[in-house]
Tab-separated table of C-alpha atoms in Angstrom:
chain	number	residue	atom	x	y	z
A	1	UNK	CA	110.168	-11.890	22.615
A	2	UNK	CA	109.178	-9.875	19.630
A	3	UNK	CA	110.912	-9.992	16.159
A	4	UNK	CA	113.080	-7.841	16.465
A	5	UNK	CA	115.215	-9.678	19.007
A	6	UNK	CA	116.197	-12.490	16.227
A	7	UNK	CA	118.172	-9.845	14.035
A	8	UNK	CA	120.873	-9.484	16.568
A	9	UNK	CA	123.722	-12.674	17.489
A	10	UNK	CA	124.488	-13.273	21.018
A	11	UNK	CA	128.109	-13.677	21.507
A	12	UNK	CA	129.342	-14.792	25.073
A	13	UNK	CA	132.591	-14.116	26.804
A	14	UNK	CA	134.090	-15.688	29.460
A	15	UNK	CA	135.552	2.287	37.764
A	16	UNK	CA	135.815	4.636	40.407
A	17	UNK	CA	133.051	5.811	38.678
A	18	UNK	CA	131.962	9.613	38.067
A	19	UNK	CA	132.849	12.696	40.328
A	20	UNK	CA	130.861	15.446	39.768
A	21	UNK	CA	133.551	17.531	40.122
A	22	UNK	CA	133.413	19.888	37.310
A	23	UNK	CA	136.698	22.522	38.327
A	24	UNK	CA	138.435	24.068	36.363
A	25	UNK	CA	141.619	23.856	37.456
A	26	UNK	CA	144.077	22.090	35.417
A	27	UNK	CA	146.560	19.098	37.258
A	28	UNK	CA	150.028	18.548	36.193
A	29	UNK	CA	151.725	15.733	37.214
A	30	UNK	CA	155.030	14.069	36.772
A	31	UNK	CA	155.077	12.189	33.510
A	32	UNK	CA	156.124	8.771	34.302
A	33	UNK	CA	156.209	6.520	30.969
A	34	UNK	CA	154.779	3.338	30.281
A	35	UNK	CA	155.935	0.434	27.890
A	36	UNK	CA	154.043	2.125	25.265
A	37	UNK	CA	155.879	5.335	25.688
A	38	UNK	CA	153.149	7.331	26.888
A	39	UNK	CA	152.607	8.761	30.199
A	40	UNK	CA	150.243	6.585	33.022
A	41	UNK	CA	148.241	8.554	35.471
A	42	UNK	CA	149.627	8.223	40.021
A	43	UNK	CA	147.737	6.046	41.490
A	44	UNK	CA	145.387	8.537	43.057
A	45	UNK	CA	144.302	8.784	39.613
A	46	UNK	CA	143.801	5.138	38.440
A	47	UNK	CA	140.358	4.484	37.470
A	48	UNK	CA	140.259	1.915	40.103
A	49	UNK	CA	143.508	2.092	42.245
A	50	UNK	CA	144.978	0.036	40.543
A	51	UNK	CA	148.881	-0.974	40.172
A	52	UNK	CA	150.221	0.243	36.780
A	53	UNK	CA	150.781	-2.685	34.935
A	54	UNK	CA	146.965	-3.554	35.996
A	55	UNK	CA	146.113	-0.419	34.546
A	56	UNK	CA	147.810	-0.934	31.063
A	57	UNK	CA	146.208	-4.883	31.077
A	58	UNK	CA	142.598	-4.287	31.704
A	59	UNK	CA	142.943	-1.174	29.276
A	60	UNK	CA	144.413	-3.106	26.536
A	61	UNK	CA	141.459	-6.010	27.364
A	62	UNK	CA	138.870	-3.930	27.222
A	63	UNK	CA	139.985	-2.369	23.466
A	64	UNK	CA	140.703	-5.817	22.176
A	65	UNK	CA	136.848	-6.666	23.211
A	66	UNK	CA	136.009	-3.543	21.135
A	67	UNK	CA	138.323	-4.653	18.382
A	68	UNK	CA	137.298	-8.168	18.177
A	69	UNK	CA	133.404	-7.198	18.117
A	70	UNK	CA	133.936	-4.984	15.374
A	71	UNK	CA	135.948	-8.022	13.410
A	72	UNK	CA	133.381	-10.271	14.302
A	73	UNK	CA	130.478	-8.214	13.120
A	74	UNK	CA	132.442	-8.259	9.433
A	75	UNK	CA	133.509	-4.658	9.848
A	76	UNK	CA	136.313	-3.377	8.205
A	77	UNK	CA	138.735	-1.251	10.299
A	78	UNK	CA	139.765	1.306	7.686
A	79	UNK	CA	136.039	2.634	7.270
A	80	UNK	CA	136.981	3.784	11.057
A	81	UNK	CA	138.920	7.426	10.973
A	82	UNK	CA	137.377	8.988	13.833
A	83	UNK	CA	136.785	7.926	17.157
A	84	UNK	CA	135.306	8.958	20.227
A	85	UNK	CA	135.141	7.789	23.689
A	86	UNK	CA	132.228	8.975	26.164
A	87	UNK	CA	133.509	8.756	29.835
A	88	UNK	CA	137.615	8.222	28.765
A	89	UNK	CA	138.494	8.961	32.086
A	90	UNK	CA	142.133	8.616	32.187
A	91	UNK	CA	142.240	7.218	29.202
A	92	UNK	CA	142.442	3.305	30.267
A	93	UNK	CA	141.183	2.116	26.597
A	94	UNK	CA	141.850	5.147	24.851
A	95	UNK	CA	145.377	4.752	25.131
A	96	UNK	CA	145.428	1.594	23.290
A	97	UNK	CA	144.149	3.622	20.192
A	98	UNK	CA	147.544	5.197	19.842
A	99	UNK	CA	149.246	2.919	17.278
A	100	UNK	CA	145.795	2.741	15.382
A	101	UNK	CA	145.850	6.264	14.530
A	102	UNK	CA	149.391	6.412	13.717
A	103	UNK	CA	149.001	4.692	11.065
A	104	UNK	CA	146.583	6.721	9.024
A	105	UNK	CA	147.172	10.701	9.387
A	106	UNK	CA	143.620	11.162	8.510
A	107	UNK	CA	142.637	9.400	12.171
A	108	UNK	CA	141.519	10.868	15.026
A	109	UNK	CA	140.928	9.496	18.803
A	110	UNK	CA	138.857	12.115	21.206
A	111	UNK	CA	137.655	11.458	24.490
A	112	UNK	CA	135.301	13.117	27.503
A	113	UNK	CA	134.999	12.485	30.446
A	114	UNK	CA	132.942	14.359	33.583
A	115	UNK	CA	135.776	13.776	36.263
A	116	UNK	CA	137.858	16.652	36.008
A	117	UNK	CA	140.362	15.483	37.683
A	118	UNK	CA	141.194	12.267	35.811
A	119	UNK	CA	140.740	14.249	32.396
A	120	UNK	CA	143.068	17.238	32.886
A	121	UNK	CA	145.803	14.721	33.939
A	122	UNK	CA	144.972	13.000	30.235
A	123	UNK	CA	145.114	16.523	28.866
A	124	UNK	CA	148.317	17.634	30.440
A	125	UNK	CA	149.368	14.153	29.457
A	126	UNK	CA	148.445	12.465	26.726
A	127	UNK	CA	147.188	15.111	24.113
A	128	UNK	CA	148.789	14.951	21.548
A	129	UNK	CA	147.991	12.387	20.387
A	130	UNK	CA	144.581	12.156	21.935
A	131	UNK	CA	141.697	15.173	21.859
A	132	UNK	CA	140.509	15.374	25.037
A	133	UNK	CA	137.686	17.733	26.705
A	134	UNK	CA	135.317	17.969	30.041
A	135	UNK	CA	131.691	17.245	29.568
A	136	UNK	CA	128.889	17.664	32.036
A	137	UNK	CA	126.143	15.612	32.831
A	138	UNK	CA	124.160	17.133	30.376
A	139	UNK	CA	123.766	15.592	27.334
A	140	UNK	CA	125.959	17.168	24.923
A	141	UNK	CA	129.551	16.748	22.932
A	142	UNK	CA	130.449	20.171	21.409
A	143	UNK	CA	130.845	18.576	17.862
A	144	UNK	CA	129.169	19.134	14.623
A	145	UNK	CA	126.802	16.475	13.136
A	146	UNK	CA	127.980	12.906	11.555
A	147	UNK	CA	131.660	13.590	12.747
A	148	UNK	CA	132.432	10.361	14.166
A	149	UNK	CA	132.913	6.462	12.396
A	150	UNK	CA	133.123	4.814	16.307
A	151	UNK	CA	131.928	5.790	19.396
A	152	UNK	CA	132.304	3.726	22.445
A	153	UNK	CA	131.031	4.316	26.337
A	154	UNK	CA	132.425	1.347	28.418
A	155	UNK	CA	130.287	1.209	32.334
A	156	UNK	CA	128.735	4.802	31.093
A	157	UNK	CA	125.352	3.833	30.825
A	158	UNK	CA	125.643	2.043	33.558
A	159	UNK	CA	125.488	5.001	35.568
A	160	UNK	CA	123.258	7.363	33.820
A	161	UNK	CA	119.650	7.568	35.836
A	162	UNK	CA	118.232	10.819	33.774
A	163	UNK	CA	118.505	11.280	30.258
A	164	UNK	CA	119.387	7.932	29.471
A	165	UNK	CA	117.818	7.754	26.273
A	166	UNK	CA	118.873	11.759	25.443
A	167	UNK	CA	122.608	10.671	25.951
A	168	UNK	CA	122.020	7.958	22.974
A	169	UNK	CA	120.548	10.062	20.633
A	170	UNK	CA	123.160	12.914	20.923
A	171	UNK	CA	125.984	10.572	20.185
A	172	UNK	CA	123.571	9.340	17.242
A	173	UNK	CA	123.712	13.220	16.358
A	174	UNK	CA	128.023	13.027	16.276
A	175	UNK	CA	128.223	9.473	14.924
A	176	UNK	CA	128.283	9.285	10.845
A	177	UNK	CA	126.350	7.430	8.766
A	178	UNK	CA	126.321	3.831	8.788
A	179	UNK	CA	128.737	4.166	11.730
A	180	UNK	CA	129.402	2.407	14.959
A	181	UNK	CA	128.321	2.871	18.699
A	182	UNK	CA	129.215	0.172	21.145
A	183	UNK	CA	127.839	0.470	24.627
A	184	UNK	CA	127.611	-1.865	27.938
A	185	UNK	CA	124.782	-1.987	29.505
A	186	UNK	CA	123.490	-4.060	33.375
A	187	UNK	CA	120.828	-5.981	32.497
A	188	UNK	CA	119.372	-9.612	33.791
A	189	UNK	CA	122.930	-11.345	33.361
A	190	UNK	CA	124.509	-8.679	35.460
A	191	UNK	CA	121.822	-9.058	38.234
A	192	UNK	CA	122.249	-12.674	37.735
A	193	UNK	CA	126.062	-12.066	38.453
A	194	UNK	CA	125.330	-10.349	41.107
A	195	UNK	CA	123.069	-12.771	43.367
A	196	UNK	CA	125.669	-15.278	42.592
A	197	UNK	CA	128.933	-12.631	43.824
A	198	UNK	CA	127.198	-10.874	46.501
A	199	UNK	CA	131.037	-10.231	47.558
A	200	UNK	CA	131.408	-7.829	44.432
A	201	UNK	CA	130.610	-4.487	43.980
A	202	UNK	CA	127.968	-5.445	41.656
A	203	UNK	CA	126.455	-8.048	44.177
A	204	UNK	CA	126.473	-5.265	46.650
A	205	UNK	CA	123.480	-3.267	44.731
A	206	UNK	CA	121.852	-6.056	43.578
A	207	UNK	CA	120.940	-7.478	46.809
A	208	UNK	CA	120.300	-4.551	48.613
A	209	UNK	CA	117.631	-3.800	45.626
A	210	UNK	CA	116.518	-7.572	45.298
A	211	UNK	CA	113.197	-6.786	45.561
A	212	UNK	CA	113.329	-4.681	42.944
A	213	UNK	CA	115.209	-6.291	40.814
A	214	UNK	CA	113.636	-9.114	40.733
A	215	UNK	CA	110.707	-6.816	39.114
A	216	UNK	CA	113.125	-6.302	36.238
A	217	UNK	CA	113.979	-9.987	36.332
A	218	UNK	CA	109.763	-11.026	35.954
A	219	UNK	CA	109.654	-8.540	32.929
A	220	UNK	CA	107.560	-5.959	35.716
A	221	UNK	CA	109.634	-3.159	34.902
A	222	UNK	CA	112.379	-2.606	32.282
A	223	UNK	CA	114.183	0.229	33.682
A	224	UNK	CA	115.731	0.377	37.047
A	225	UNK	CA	117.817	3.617	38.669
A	226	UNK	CA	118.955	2.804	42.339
A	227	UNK	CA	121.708	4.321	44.559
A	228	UNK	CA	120.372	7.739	43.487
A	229	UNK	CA	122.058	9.564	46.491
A	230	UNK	CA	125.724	8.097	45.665
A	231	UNK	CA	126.554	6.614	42.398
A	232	UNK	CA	123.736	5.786	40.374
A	233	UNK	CA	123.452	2.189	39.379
A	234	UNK	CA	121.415	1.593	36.221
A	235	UNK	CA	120.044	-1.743	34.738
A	236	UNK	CA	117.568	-2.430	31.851
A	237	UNK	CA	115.551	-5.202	30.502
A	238	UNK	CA	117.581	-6.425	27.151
A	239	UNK	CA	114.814	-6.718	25.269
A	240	UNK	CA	113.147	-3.158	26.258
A	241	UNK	CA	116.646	-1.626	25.358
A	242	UNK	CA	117.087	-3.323	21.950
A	243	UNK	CA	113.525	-2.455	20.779
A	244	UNK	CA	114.220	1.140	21.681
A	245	UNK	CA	117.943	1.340	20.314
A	246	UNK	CA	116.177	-0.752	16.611
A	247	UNK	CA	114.371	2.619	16.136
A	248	UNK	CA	117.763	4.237	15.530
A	249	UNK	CA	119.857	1.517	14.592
A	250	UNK	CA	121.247	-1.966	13.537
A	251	UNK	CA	121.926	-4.306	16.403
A	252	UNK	CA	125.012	-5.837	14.831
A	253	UNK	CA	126.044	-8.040	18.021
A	254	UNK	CA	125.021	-8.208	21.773
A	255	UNK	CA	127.981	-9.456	23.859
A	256	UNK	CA	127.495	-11.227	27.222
A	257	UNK	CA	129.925	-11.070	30.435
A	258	UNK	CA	132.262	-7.746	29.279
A	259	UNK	CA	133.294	-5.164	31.909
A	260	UNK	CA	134.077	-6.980	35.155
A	261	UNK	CA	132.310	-10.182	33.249
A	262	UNK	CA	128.731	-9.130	34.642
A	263	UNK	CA	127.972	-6.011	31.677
A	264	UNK	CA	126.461	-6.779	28.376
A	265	UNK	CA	128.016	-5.007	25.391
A	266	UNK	CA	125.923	-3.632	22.636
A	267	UNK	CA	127.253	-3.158	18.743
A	268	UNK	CA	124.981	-1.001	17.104
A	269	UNK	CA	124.878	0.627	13.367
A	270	UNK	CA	123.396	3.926	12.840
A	271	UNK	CA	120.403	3.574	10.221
């Protein structure tokens, strides 16, 4: 393990994915409200079928994780006025934003995502008080430079299998200085997870691939991209990863068992 590794603290804790669908037609659906007061997607739209108080749970989890790892790194929330999520889709964690911006008129919450479908429900929906765009798989946010004080992509890299490392440094482009990125990332704890829950849908890929990834497990190779013809599935060596984000940035905190409990989240400072 090289140097580098020892400048970052390990912190343990105990979606349909993307359609390439990239029409242009806008959905409007019947606003139903939620406790919060804002509108939650049908179920045809739910990020992963799921019932509606489900949907408002796991969303609200998955910000406090985001919350908490900012607290924990010593960060403090009002140098945050802009945010940005890569891959909202309906806006599961976004959402939870909503009384954080309310607070300050100078905030801002935006959010992409490449399903069309699940984002031009969020836009018929829930903008105001989000900002809310497509993106394509190409990487690139139509934003100027330094615009942003947190960007987050929850199971994003997960999925990207080209232009992995292209992706990063164009939200390093739209994140300010000294700002915030937090990613997840599968590397050998998810594989782990998943030859231990071959019933998930994480133990699924992993043993159909065993073979290979148990190449990423020996330290053979660092980057793996399987399930090319479907949804890609993408793990990475930790340490390969956090040598090649410490070129660009400060690893403030690596977080085990997020997302599912089998994805590692990164907290990262731009330098």
């Amino acid at each position: 393990m090289n140097e580098s590794k020892s400048n970052f603290k390990v912190v343990e804790y105990m979606h349909n994915t993307y359609s390439h669908n990239l029409s242009d037609v806008s959905l409007i659906y019947a606003a139903q409200k939620s406790k919060q007061g804002l509108p939650y997607p049908p179920l045809d739209l739910m990020q992963y079928g799921e019932v509606k108080a489900r949907h408002i749970a796991s969303g609200r989890k998955d910000f406090k994780r985001i919350i908490d790892s900012i607290k924990k790194s010593g960060i403090d929330l009002n140098e945050i006025n802009k945010i940005f999520e890569l891959g909202c889709a309906n806006c599961r964690i976004l959402r939870h934003f909503e009384i954080f911006i309310s607070k300050n008129k100078y905030r801002e919450a935006w959010g992409s995502d490449i399903n069309s479908n699940t984002i031009n429900w969020a836009i018929e929906n829930l903008s105001p008080p989000f900002n809310l765009f497509v993106n394509t798989t190409q990487p690139h946010i139509p934003m100027v430079d330094e615009y942003f004080d947190l960007i987050y992509a929850y199971s994003v890299f997960t999925h990207i299998g080209d232009l992995f490392t292209t992706w990063l440094l164009e939200l390093k482009r739209i994140l300010n200085r000294s700002k915030y990125l937090y990613i997840s990332i599968h590397d050998e704890n998810s594989i782990r997870f998943g030859y231990e829950h071959p019933q998930r849908k994480i133990g699924v890929f992993t043993n159909k691939y065993r073979n290979l990834m148990d190449q990423l497990l020996d330290g053979k190779v660092d980057f793996l991209s399987v399930n090319r013809e479907n949804v890609i599935q993408v793990y990475v060596r930790r340490e390969y990863i956090c040598n090649r984000l410490s070129q660009w940035f400060d690893i403030l905190q690596v977080e085990e068992y997020t997302m599912g409990n089998h994805q590692t989240a990164l907290l990262l400072k731009k330098k």
